[in-house]
Amino acid sequence: MIGSLYHPGDTPLHRIPAAAKLGFLFAAGLALFLTDSPAPLAAAAAAAALLLAATGAPARSLWRQLRAVALIIALVFAANLAFADAGTAFAVLCRLSALVMAAMTVTVTTRTSDMLEAVERGLSPLGRMGLANPAKVGLAVALTLRFVPEIFGHYREIRDAQAARGIAASPLAILVPLVVRNLKAAEDIAAAIDARGFGAPRDGASPKERHRP
Amino acid sequence: MTDIVLDNVSVKRGASIVLDSLTLALSERRVAVLGANGSGKTTFVKLLNGLVLPTAGRLMVAGLDVARDVHAVRRRVSFVFQNPDNQIVFPIVREDLAFGLRNRGMAKDEIADRTATVLARLGIAHLADRQVHGLSGGEKQLVALAAAMVTGPSLIVFDEPTTHLDLRNRNRIRAVIGEMAEDAVIVTHDLELARDCERAVVIADGRIGFDGCPAAAIDWYVGRCS
């Protein structure tokens, strides 16, 4: 079973503040789309691979997280090879690989609570302007990180149950129960979040805010 | 002791009546709620911290009208769900306990103190930095309970807390519920756990089928099921 995306550790990457890592990821994401030249993109992919290796997370655990995305990247590479040219396909391969490995480096070395805090702080100017709700965006990020492994777990259970009944693997046969099960889980999770006081006025809030339903 | 008063409380979903004109006053420290699947018992307990609101009637918990003061009620009433996997929001135990306290705007130092205290109280301090996905079913249920306790409620509502557990973990959860200082309302199919309570309410087809001491309630319920 795929585990949590975060890998506890005390590497220099773990010690960098979450906001700095997210800022770097944002900038790297933009920079990777500023060039189509294979050489700098290959260098970026190599650098991202080195960063990921420096997280100290076991290679097996990293591969378990990477393999589904690797398949998609391989498909995109094959499509570019078929409909464009080898140079473009290689550039796309390097760009996506660099982006995915850089993002994994951030998730593997950053606690969800630190990420949540950084997102909330980063979005607070938008919150003051009424353009976004930083707490909700932060919670959405946290939930994504928490439940990606759960969804993989559900996939495995459904696949095992179907295999035990002699049902051959088919995307539709897996997708329908997977969506239904995750929607049901989402309903329970939403209730749990409500029950735990998310969105309630905080201690010290004004009486007006406290009485708002 | 957390007073719970239902006055003609009904819950409807579309055309169907889930709970029908319940009138009840509870003040015991341990109350079991029994009933068949689909009888309305989970809806009944979800009323207690405003996860479901009455469509008719009035529900007061600790002197607060749930429909009017839902946030205030949730500060006093915590909820432990049947499946801890759907309750635990953060991947690390310590982070998950902090979630409810962050929602109250508590300072980091105080969050750390309260989290450590509750984990120690439940004997799971060693799990503080563990990843949730690696815990056993019993450990997850204890973490879910710790997350419910950490906000300092006067009442904890449990929805089938022992359903997914083996005998050892079931006994552990029973012992914890028995010893905890907070009041508890427990939906359960576990008749031994119900026997530990001071009072039992059986919900049958959205109504109160039986209300009284656990031994008599269990007899009534078993008789109805056989």
PDB file of N, CA, C and O in Angstrom, chain A residues 3-4 6 8 111-113 116-117 120 139 142-143 146-147 150 185 188-189 191-203 210 212-213, chain B residues 46 49 51 69 71 74-75 77 79 81 84-92 95-97 99-100 102-106 108 129 131-133 147:
ATOM      1  N   GLY A   3       2.070   4.790   1.077  1.00  0.00           N
ATOM      2  CA  GLY A   3       1.930   5.411   2.388  1.00  0.00           C
ATOM      3  C   GLY A   3       1.698   6.901   2.281  1.00  0.00           C
ATOM      4  O   GLY A   3       1.346   7.414   1.233  1.00  0.00           O
ATOM      5  N   SER A   4       1.920   7.585   3.407  1.00  0.00           N
ATOM      6  CA  SER A   4       1.791   9.032   3.403  1.00  0.00           C
ATOM      7  C   SER A   4       2.862   9.612   2.493  1.00  0.00           C
ATOM      8  O   SER A   4       3.937   9.047   2.333  1.00  0.00           O
ATOM      9  N   TYR A   6       4.544  12.342   2.989  1.00  0.00           N
ATOM     10  CA  TYR A   6       5.621  12.929   3.799  1.00  0.00           C
ATOM     11  C   TYR A   6       6.522  11.839   4.357  1.00  0.00           C
ATOM     12  O   TYR A   6       6.049  10.807   4.824  1.00  0.00           O
ATOM     13  N   PRO A   8       9.328  11.482   7.257  1.00  0.00           N
ATOM     14  CA  PRO A   8       9.998  12.205   8.343  1.00  0.00           C
ATOM     15  C   PRO A   8      11.517  12.128   8.188  1.00  0.00           C
ATOM     16  O   PRO A   8      12.045  11.110   7.755  1.00  0.00           O
ATOM     17  N   ARG A 111       5.974  18.749   6.345  1.00  0.00           N
ATOM     18  CA  ARG A 111       4.798  18.301   7.088  1.00  0.00           C
ATOM     19  C   ARG A 111       3.557  19.001   6.534  1.00  0.00           C
ATOM     20  O   ARG A 111       3.618  20.180   6.172  1.00  0.00           O
ATOM     21  N   THR A 112       2.437  18.281   6.558  1.00  0.00           N
ATOM     22  CA  THR A 112       1.201  18.858   6.028  1.00  0.00           C
ATOM     23  C   THR A 112       0.821  20.120   6.797  1.00  0.00           C
ATOM     24  O   THR A 112       0.369  21.104   6.206  1.00  0.00           O
ATOM     25  N   SER A 113       1.019  20.095   8.120  1.00  0.00           N
ATOM     26  CA  SER A 113       0.611  21.266   8.916  1.00  0.00           C
ATOM     27  C   SER A 113       1.443  22.486   8.531  1.00  0.00           C
ATOM     28  O   SER A 113       0.933  23.609   8.489  1.00  0.00           O
ATOM     29  N   LEU A 116       0.133  23.700   5.254  1.00  0.00           N
ATOM     30  CA  LEU A 116      -1.160  24.365   5.479  1.00  0.00           C
ATOM     31  C   LEU A 116      -0.941  25.800   5.973  1.00  0.00           C
ATOM     32  O   LEU A 116      -1.546  26.754   5.475  1.00  0.00           O
ATOM     33  N   GLU A 117      -0.017  25.930   6.923  1.00  0.00           N
ATOM     34  CA  GLU A 117       0.265  27.247   7.490  1.00  0.00           C
ATOM     35  C   GLU A 117       0.833  28.181   6.416  1.00  0.00           C
ATOM     36  O   GLU A 117       0.445  29.351   6.317  1.00  0.00           O
ATOM     37  N   GLU A 120      -1.898  29.218   4.015  1.00  0.00           N
ATOM     38  CA  GLU A 120      -2.799  30.195   4.656  1.00  0.00           C
ATOM     39  C   GLU A 120      -2.148  31.578   4.725  1.00  0.00           C
ATOM     40  O   GLU A 120      -2.773  32.588   4.432  1.00  0.00           O
ATOM     41  N   LEU A 139      -6.886  23.846   3.769  1.00  0.00           N
ATOM     42  CA  LEU A 139      -7.470  22.549   4.128  1.00  0.00           C
ATOM     43  C   LEU A 139      -7.584  21.643   2.894  1.00  0.00           C
ATOM     44  O   LEU A 139      -7.327  20.437   2.978  1.00  0.00           O
ATOM     45  N   ALA A 142      -4.257  20.171   2.365  1.00  0.00           N
ATOM     46  CA  ALA A 142      -3.991  19.149   3.389  1.00  0.00           C
ATOM     47  C   ALA A 142      -4.766  17.867   3.095  1.00  0.00           C
ATOM     48  O   ALA A 142      -4.229  16.760   3.194  1.00  0.00           O
ATOM     49  N   LEU A 143      -6.033  18.026   2.710  1.00  0.00           N
ATOM     50  CA  LEU A 143      -6.864  16.838   2.438  1.00  0.00           C
ATOM     51  C   LEU A 143      -6.344  16.070   1.235  1.00  0.00           C
ATOM     52  O   LEU A 143      -6.340  14.833   1.224  1.00  0.00           O
ATOM     53  N   ARG A 146      -3.412  14.101   2.377  1.00  0.00           N
ATOM     54  CA  ARG A 146      -3.791  13.014   3.292  1.00  0.00           C
ATOM     55  C   ARG A 146      -4.490  11.878   2.553  1.00  0.00           C
ATOM     56  O   ARG A 146      -4.275  10.709   2.840  1.00  0.00           O
ATOM     57  N   PHE A 147      -5.345  12.230   1.576  1.00  0.00           N
ATOM     58  CA  PHE A 147      -6.213  11.189   1.032  1.00  0.00           C
ATOM     59  C   PHE A 147      -5.763  10.594  -0.296  1.00  0.00           C
ATOM     60  O   PHE A 147      -6.353   9.610  -0.731  1.00  0.00           O
ATOM     61  N   GLU A 150      -5.025   7.158   0.532  1.00  0.00           N
ATOM     62  CA  GLU A 150      -6.259   6.408   0.828  1.00  0.00           C
ATOM     63  C   GLU A 150      -6.941   5.967  -0.471  1.00  0.00           C
ATOM     64  O   GLU A 150      -7.460   4.859  -0.566  1.00  0.00           O
ATOM     65  N   ALA A 185     -16.912   8.423   1.133  1.00  0.00           N
ATOM     66  CA  ALA A 185     -15.877   8.801   2.110  1.00  0.00           C
ATOM     67  C   ALA A 185     -15.816  10.325   2.230  1.00  0.00           C
ATOM     68  O   ALA A 185     -15.683  10.861   3.338  1.00  0.00           O
ATOM     69  N   ASP A 188     -18.400  11.581   4.591  1.00  0.00           N
ATOM     70  CA  ASP A 188     -18.031  11.340   5.995  1.00  0.00           C
ATOM     71  C   ASP A 188     -16.940  12.310   6.448  1.00  0.00           C
ATOM     72  O   ASP A 188     -16.955  12.809   7.571  1.00  0.00           O
ATOM     73  N   ILE A 189     -15.971  12.540   5.555  1.00  0.00           N
ATOM     74  CA  ILE A 189     -14.855  13.418   5.914  1.00  0.00           C
ATOM     75  C   ILE A 189     -15.376  14.846   6.130  1.00  0.00           C
ATOM     76  O   ILE A 189     -14.971  15.531   7.070  1.00  0.00           O
ATOM     77  N   ALA A 191     -18.318  15.682   7.141  1.00  0.00           N
ATOM     78  CA  ALA A 191     -19.013  15.700   8.442  1.00  0.00           C
ATOM     79  C   ALA A 191     -17.997  15.763   9.577  1.00  0.00           C
ATOM     80  O   ALA A 191     -18.180  16.494  10.557  1.00  0.00           O
ATOM     81  N   ALA A 192     -16.909  14.997   9.439  1.00  0.00           N
ATOM     82  CA  ALA A 192     -15.883  14.982  10.493  1.00  0.00           C
ATOM     83  C   ALA A 192     -15.236  16.362  10.630  1.00  0.00           C
ATOM     84  O   ALA A 192     -14.971  16.831  11.738  1.00  0.00           O
ATOM     85  N   ILE A 193     -15.000  17.016   9.504  1.00  0.00           N
ATOM     86  CA  ILE A 193     -14.381  18.347   9.544  1.00  0.00           C
ATOM     87  C   ILE A 193     -15.331  19.347  10.204  1.00  0.00           C
ATOM     88  O   ILE A 193     -14.916  20.172  11.026  1.00  0.00           O
ATOM     89  N   ASP A 194     -16.607  19.253   9.874  1.00  0.00           N
ATOM     90  CA  ASP A 194     -17.609  20.107  10.531  1.00  0.00           C
ATOM     91  C   ASP A 194     -17.620  19.852  12.033  1.00  0.00           C
ATOM     92  O   ASP A 194     -17.627  20.773  12.841  1.00  0.00           O
ATOM     93  N   ALA A 195     -17.645  18.548  12.381  1.00  0.00           N
ATOM     94  CA  ALA A 195     -17.734  18.175  13.796  1.00  0.00           C
ATOM     95  C   ALA A 195     -16.534  18.691  14.580  1.00  0.00           C
ATOM     96  O   ALA A 195     -16.628  18.915  15.782  1.00  0.00           O
ATOM     97  N   ARG A 196     -15.404  18.868  13.899  1.00  0.00           N
ATOM     98  CA  ARG A 196     -14.191  19.301  14.593  1.00  0.00           C
ATOM     99  C   ARG A 196     -14.034  20.816  14.589  1.00  0.00           C
ATOM    100  O   ARG A 196     -12.966  21.336  14.895  1.00  0.00           O
ATOM    101  N   GLY A 197     -15.109  21.500  14.219  1.00  0.00           N
ATOM    102  CA  GLY A 197     -15.147  22.954  14.426  1.00  0.00           C
ATOM    103  C   GLY A 197     -14.520  23.773  13.323  1.00  0.00           C
ATOM    104  O   GLY A 197     -14.281  24.970  13.505  1.00  0.00           O
ATOM    105  N   PHE A 198     -14.244  23.165  12.144  1.00  0.00           N
ATOM    106  CA  PHE A 198     -13.660  23.964  11.061  1.00  0.00           C
ATOM    107  C   PHE A 198     -14.691  24.981  10.575  1.00  0.00           C
ATOM    108  O   PHE A 198     -15.853  24.635  10.339  1.00  0.00           O
ATOM    109  N   GLY A 199     -14.246  26.228  10.428  1.00  0.00           N
ATOM    110  CA  GLY A 199     -15.159  27.268   9.944  1.00  0.00           C
ATOM    111  C   GLY A 199     -15.924  27.952  11.060  1.00  0.00           C
ATOM    112  O   GLY A 199     -16.622  28.934  10.824  1.00  0.00           O
ATOM    113  N   ALA A 200     -15.770  27.457  12.302  1.00  0.00           N
ATOM    114  CA  ALA A 200     -16.445  28.110  13.436  1.00  0.00           C
ATOM    115  C   ALA A 200     -15.655  29.360  13.810  1.00  0.00           C
ATOM    116  O   ALA A 200     -14.454  29.436  13.552  1.00  0.00           O
ATOM    117  N   PRO A 201     -16.328  30.351  14.419  1.00  0.00           N
ATOM    118  CA  PRO A 201     -15.578  31.522  14.883  1.00  0.00           C
ATOM    119  C   PRO A 201     -14.509  31.091  15.873  1.00  0.00           C
ATOM    120  O   PRO A 201     -14.751  30.213  16.705  1.00  0.00           O
ATOM    121  N   ARG A 202     -13.309  31.681  15.758  1.00  0.00           N
ATOM    122  CA  ARG A 202     -12.220  31.286  16.655  1.00  0.00           C
ATOM    123  C   ARG A 202     -12.366  31.971  18.007  1.00  0.00           C
ATOM    124  O   ARG A 202     -13.054  32.984  18.118  1.00  0.00           O
ATOM    125  N   ASP A 203     -11.695  31.396  19.022  1.00  0.00           N
ATOM    126  CA  ASP A 203     -11.704  32.032  20.337  1.00  0.00           C
ATOM    127  C   ASP A 203     -11.174  33.454  20.176  1.00  0.00           C
ATOM    128  O   ASP A 203     -10.179  33.676  19.476  1.00  0.00           O
ATOM    129  N   ARG A 210     -19.030  35.506  16.309  1.00  0.00           N
ATOM    130  CA  ARG A 210     -19.322  34.300  17.083  1.00  0.00           C
ATOM    131  C   ARG A 210     -20.752  33.816  16.863  1.00  0.00           C
ATOM    132  O   ARG A 210     -21.024  32.633  16.903  1.00  0.00           O
ATOM    133  N   ARG A 212     -22.481  34.310  14.125  1.00  0.00           N
ATOM    134  CA  ARG A 212     -22.804  34.049  12.724  1.00  0.00           C
ATOM    135  C   ARG A 212     -22.930  32.543  12.510  1.00  0.00           C
ATOM    136  O   ARG A 212     -22.063  31.795  12.937  1.00  0.00           O
ATOM    137  N   PRO A 213     -24.044  32.058  11.869  1.00  0.00           N
ATOM    138  CA  PRO A 213     -24.214  30.614  11.718  1.00  0.00           C
ATOM    139  C   PRO A 213     -23.205  30.022  10.726  1.00  0.00           C
ATOM    140  O   PRO A 213     -22.739  30.718   9.870  1.00  0.00           O
TER     141      PRO A 213
ATOM    142  N   LYS B  46     -26.127  12.166  15.453  1.00  0.00           N
ATOM    143  CA  LYS B  46     -25.598  13.297  14.676  1.00  0.00           C
ATOM    144  C   LYS B  46     -26.322  14.598  15.022  1.00  0.00           C
ATOM    145  O   LYS B  46     -25.794  15.684  14.819  1.00  0.00           O
ATOM    146  N   ASN B  49     -24.475  17.029  17.941  1.00  0.00           N
ATOM    147  CA  ASN B  49     -23.566  18.170  17.754  1.00  0.00           C
ATOM    148  C   ASN B  49     -23.832  18.907  16.441  1.00  0.00           C
ATOM    149  O   ASN B  49     -22.941  19.528  15.869  1.00  0.00           O
ATOM    150  N   LEU B  51     -24.570  17.962  13.395  1.00  0.00           N
ATOM    151  CA  LEU B  51     -24.229  17.449  12.062  1.00  0.00           C
ATOM    152  C   LEU B  51     -25.505  17.245  11.252  1.00  0.00           C
ATOM    153  O   LEU B  51     -25.502  17.287  10.028  1.00  0.00           O
ATOM    154  N   ASP B  69     -27.365  27.600  18.075  1.00  0.00           N
ATOM    155  CA  ASP B  69     -25.989  27.804  18.559  1.00  0.00           C
ATOM    156  C   ASP B  69     -25.109  26.627  18.200  1.00  0.00           C
ATOM    157  O   ASP B  69     -24.426  26.066  19.051  1.00  0.00           O
ATOM    158  N   HIS B  71     -22.286  26.254  16.638  1.00  0.00           N
ATOM    159  CA  HIS B  71     -20.843  26.344  16.914  1.00  0.00           C
ATOM    160  C   HIS B  71     -20.570  26.210  18.414  1.00  0.00           C
ATOM    161  O   HIS B  71     -19.604  25.553  18.817  1.00  0.00           O
ATOM    162  N   ARG B  74     -20.867  22.604  19.352  1.00  0.00           N
ATOM    163  CA  ARG B  74     -19.711  21.800  18.916  1.00  0.00           C
ATOM    164  C   ARG B  74     -18.488  22.021  19.801  1.00  0.00           C
ATOM    165  O   ARG B  74     -17.583  21.190  19.821  1.00  0.00           O
ATOM    166  N   ARG B  75     -18.440  23.143  20.496  1.00  0.00           N
ATOM    167  CA  ARG B  75     -17.346  23.352  21.448  1.00  0.00           C
ATOM    168  C   ARG B  75     -17.504  22.446  22.668  1.00  0.00           C
ATOM    169  O   ARG B  75     -16.550  22.165  23.366  1.00  0.00           O
ATOM    170  N   VAL B  77     -19.456  19.434  22.482  1.00  0.00           N
ATOM    171  CA  VAL B  77     -19.743  18.048  22.082  1.00  0.00           C
ATOM    172  C   VAL B  77     -18.794  17.624  20.957  1.00  0.00           C
ATOM    173  O   VAL B  77     -18.799  18.219  19.883  1.00  0.00           O
ATOM    174  N   PHE B  79     -17.266  14.363  18.452  1.00  0.00           N
ATOM    175  CA  PHE B  79     -17.868  13.213  17.776  1.00  0.00           C
ATOM    176  C   PHE B  79     -16.758  12.260  17.342  1.00  0.00           C
ATOM    177  O   PHE B  79     -15.789  12.676  16.722  1.00  0.00           O
ATOM    178  N   PHE B  81     -16.237   9.134  14.932  1.00  0.00           N
ATOM    179  CA  PHE B  81     -16.953   8.443  13.851  1.00  0.00           C
ATOM    180  C   PHE B  81     -16.615   6.960  13.826  1.00  0.00           C
ATOM    181  O   PHE B  81     -15.606   6.513  14.384  1.00  0.00           O
ATOM    182  N   PRO B  84     -12.345   5.559  11.656  1.00  0.00           N
ATOM    183  CA  PRO B  84     -11.367   6.618  11.960  1.00  0.00           C
ATOM    184  C   PRO B  84     -10.631   7.109  10.719  1.00  0.00           C
ATOM    185  O   PRO B  84     -10.166   8.243  10.681  1.00  0.00           O
ATOM    186  N   ASP B  85     -10.542   6.278   9.678  1.00  0.00           N
ATOM    187  CA  ASP B  85      -9.861   6.712   8.455  1.00  0.00           C
ATOM    188  C   ASP B  85     -10.532   7.937   7.837  1.00  0.00           C
ATOM    189  O   ASP B  85      -9.895   8.711   7.142  1.00  0.00           O
ATOM    190  N   ASN B  86     -11.844   8.068   8.061  1.00  0.00           N
ATOM    191  CA  ASN B  86     -12.548   9.217   7.495  1.00  0.00           C
ATOM    192  C   ASN B  86     -12.624  10.382   8.472  1.00  0.00           C
ATOM    193  O   ASN B  86     -13.183  11.421   8.154  1.00  0.00           O
ATOM    194  N   GLN B  87     -12.122  10.170   9.672  1.00  0.00           N
ATOM    195  CA  GLN B  87     -12.151  11.255  10.657  1.00  0.00           C
ATOM    196  C   GLN B  87     -10.799  11.943  10.781  1.00  0.00           C
ATOM    197  O   GLN B  87     -10.722  13.140  11.053  1.00  0.00           O
ATOM    198  N   ILE B  88      -9.741  11.156  10.581  1.00  0.00           N
ATOM    199  CA  ILE B  88      -8.395  11.692  10.781  1.00  0.00           C
ATOM    200  C   ILE B  88      -7.984  12.435   9.505  1.00  0.00           C
ATOM    201  O   ILE B  88      -7.865  11.833   8.446  1.00  0.00           O
ATOM    202  N   VAL B  89      -7.803  13.731   9.622  1.00  0.00           N
ATOM    203  CA  VAL B  89      -7.634  14.587   8.451  1.00  0.00           C
ATOM    204  C   VAL B  89      -6.163  14.753   8.069  1.00  0.00           C
ATOM    205  O   VAL B  89      -5.831  14.931   6.910  1.00  0.00           O
ATOM    206  N   PHE B  90      -5.269  14.672   9.058  1.00  0.00           N
ATOM    207  CA  PHE B  90      -3.847  14.915   8.780  1.00  0.00           C
ATOM    208  C   PHE B  90      -3.056  13.613   8.842  1.00  0.00           C
ATOM    209  O   PHE B  90      -3.424  12.695   9.574  1.00  0.00           O
ATOM    210  N   PRO B  91      -1.956  13.540   8.065  1.00  0.00           N
ATOM    211  CA  PRO B  91      -1.232  12.271   7.981  1.00  0.00           C
ATOM    212  C   PRO B  91      -0.416  11.907   9.228  1.00  0.00           C
ATOM    213  O   PRO B  91      -0.081  10.752   9.426  1.00  0.00           O
ATOM    214  N   ILE B  92      -0.069  12.886  10.051  1.00  0.00           N
ATOM    215  CA  ILE B  92       0.719  12.616  11.263  1.00  0.00           C
ATOM    216  C   ILE B  92      -0.187  12.812  12.478  1.00  0.00           C
ATOM    217  O   ILE B  92      -0.964  13.768  12.530  1.00  0.00           O
ATOM    218  N   GLU B  95      -0.230  16.204  14.213  1.00  0.00           N
ATOM    219  CA  GLU B  95      -0.833  17.240  13.361  1.00  0.00           C
ATOM    220  C   GLU B  95      -2.358  17.137  13.390  1.00  0.00           C
ATOM    221  O   GLU B  95      -3.060  18.141  13.378  1.00  0.00           O
ATOM    222  N   ASP B  96      -2.841  15.893  13.424  1.00  0.00           N
ATOM    223  CA  ASP B  96      -4.287  15.719  13.398  1.00  0.00           C
ATOM    224  C   ASP B  96      -4.928  16.252  14.677  1.00  0.00           C
ATOM    225  O   ASP B  96      -5.978  16.882  14.642  1.00  0.00           O
ATOM    226  N   LEU B  97      -4.286  15.974  15.810  1.00  0.00           N
ATOM    227  CA  LEU B  97      -4.841  16.482  17.074  1.00  0.00           C
ATOM    228  C   LEU B  97      -4.831  18.009  17.093  1.00  0.00           C
ATOM    229  O   LEU B  97      -5.731  18.638  17.654  1.00  0.00           O
ATOM    230  N   PHE B  99      -5.356  19.939  14.669  1.00  0.00           N
ATOM    231  CA  PHE B  99      -6.336  20.518  13.739  1.00  0.00           C
ATOM    232  C   PHE B  99      -7.512  21.182  14.473  1.00  0.00           C
ATOM    233  O   PHE B  99      -7.857  22.337  14.211  1.00  0.00           O
ATOM    234  N   GLY B 100      -8.110  20.448  15.406  1.00  0.00           N
ATOM    235  CA  GLY B 100      -9.278  20.982  16.117  1.00  0.00           C
ATOM    236  C   GLY B 100      -8.917  22.209  16.949  1.00  0.00           C
ATOM    237  O   GLY B 100      -9.731  23.124  17.119  1.00  0.00           O
ATOM    238  N   ARG B 102      -6.329  24.317  16.247  1.00  0.00           N
ATOM    239  CA  ARG B 102      -6.046  25.426  15.321  1.00  0.00           C
ATOM    240  C   ARG B 102      -7.352  26.092  14.892  1.00  0.00           C
ATOM    241  O   ARG B 102      -7.409  27.303  14.723  1.00  0.00           O
ATOM    242  N   ASN B 103      -8.384  25.270  14.741  1.00  0.00           N
ATOM    243  CA  ASN B 103      -9.681  25.820  14.341  1.00  0.00           C
ATOM    244  C   ASN B 103     -10.212  26.804  15.375  1.00  0.00           C
ATOM    245  O   ASN B 103     -11.070  27.623  15.087  1.00  0.00           O
ATOM    246  N   ARG B 104      -9.694  26.676  16.600  1.00  0.00           N
ATOM    247  CA  ARG B 104     -10.128  27.600  17.663  1.00  0.00           C
ATOM    248  C   ARG B 104      -9.164  28.760  17.829  1.00  0.00           C
ATOM    249  O   ARG B 104      -9.300  29.550  18.763  1.00  0.00           O
ATOM    250  N   GLY B 105      -8.151  28.816  16.971  1.00  0.00           N
ATOM    251  CA  GLY B 105      -7.206  29.930  17.025  1.00  0.00           C
ATOM    252  C   GLY B 105      -6.255  29.862  18.208  1.00  0.00           C
ATOM    253  O   GLY B 105      -5.746  30.876  18.670  1.00  0.00           O
ATOM    254  N   MET B 106      -5.981  28.631  18.685  1.00  0.00           N
ATOM    255  CA  MET B 106      -5.120  28.477  19.862  1.00  0.00           C
ATOM    256  C   MET B 106      -3.640  28.670  19.489  1.00  0.00           C
ATOM    257  O   MET B 106      -3.238  28.365  18.363  1.00  0.00           O
ATOM    258  N   LYS B 108       0.445  28.085  19.314  1.00  0.00           N
ATOM    259  CA  LYS B 108       1.195  26.850  19.035  1.00  0.00           C
ATOM    260  C   LYS B 108       1.656  26.120  20.300  1.00  0.00           C
ATOM    261  O   LYS B 108       1.567  24.899  20.393  1.00  0.00           O
ATOM    262  N   ASP B 129       4.351  11.063  16.657  1.00  0.00           N
ATOM    263  CA  ASP B 129       4.962  11.413  15.369  1.00  0.00           C
ATOM    264  C   ASP B 129       4.798  10.313  14.334  1.00  0.00           C
ATOM    265  O   ASP B 129       5.463  10.342  13.294  1.00  0.00           O
ATOM    266  N   GLN B 131       2.918   8.046  11.394  1.00  0.00           N
ATOM    267  CA  GLN B 131       2.025   8.323  10.271  1.00  0.00           C
ATOM    268  C   GLN B 131       0.747   7.504  10.461  1.00  0.00           C
ATOM    269  O   GLN B 131       0.813   6.325  10.812  1.00  0.00           O
ATOM    270  N   VAL B 132      -0.373   8.131  10.221  1.00  0.00           N
ATOM    271  CA  VAL B 132      -1.666   7.513  10.512  1.00  0.00           C
ATOM    272  C   VAL B 132      -1.856   6.216   9.718  1.00  0.00           C
ATOM    273  O   VAL B 132      -2.372   5.229  10.240  1.00  0.00           O
ATOM    274  N   HIS B 133      -1.418   6.201   8.461  1.00  0.00           N
ATOM    275  CA  HIS B 133      -1.699   5.026   7.630  1.00  0.00           C
ATOM    276  C   HIS B 133      -0.998   3.771   8.150  1.00  0.00           C
ATOM    277  O   HIS B 133      -1.390   2.664   7.816  1.00  0.00           O
ATOM    278  N   ALA B 147      -8.318  12.990  19.342  1.00  0.00           N
ATOM    279  CA  ALA B 147      -8.654  14.218  18.606  1.00  0.00           C
ATOM    280  C   ALA B 147      -9.976  14.794  19.094  1.00  0.00           C
ATOM    281  O   ALA B 147     -10.169  16.013  19.105  1.00  0.00           O
TER     282      ALA B 147
END
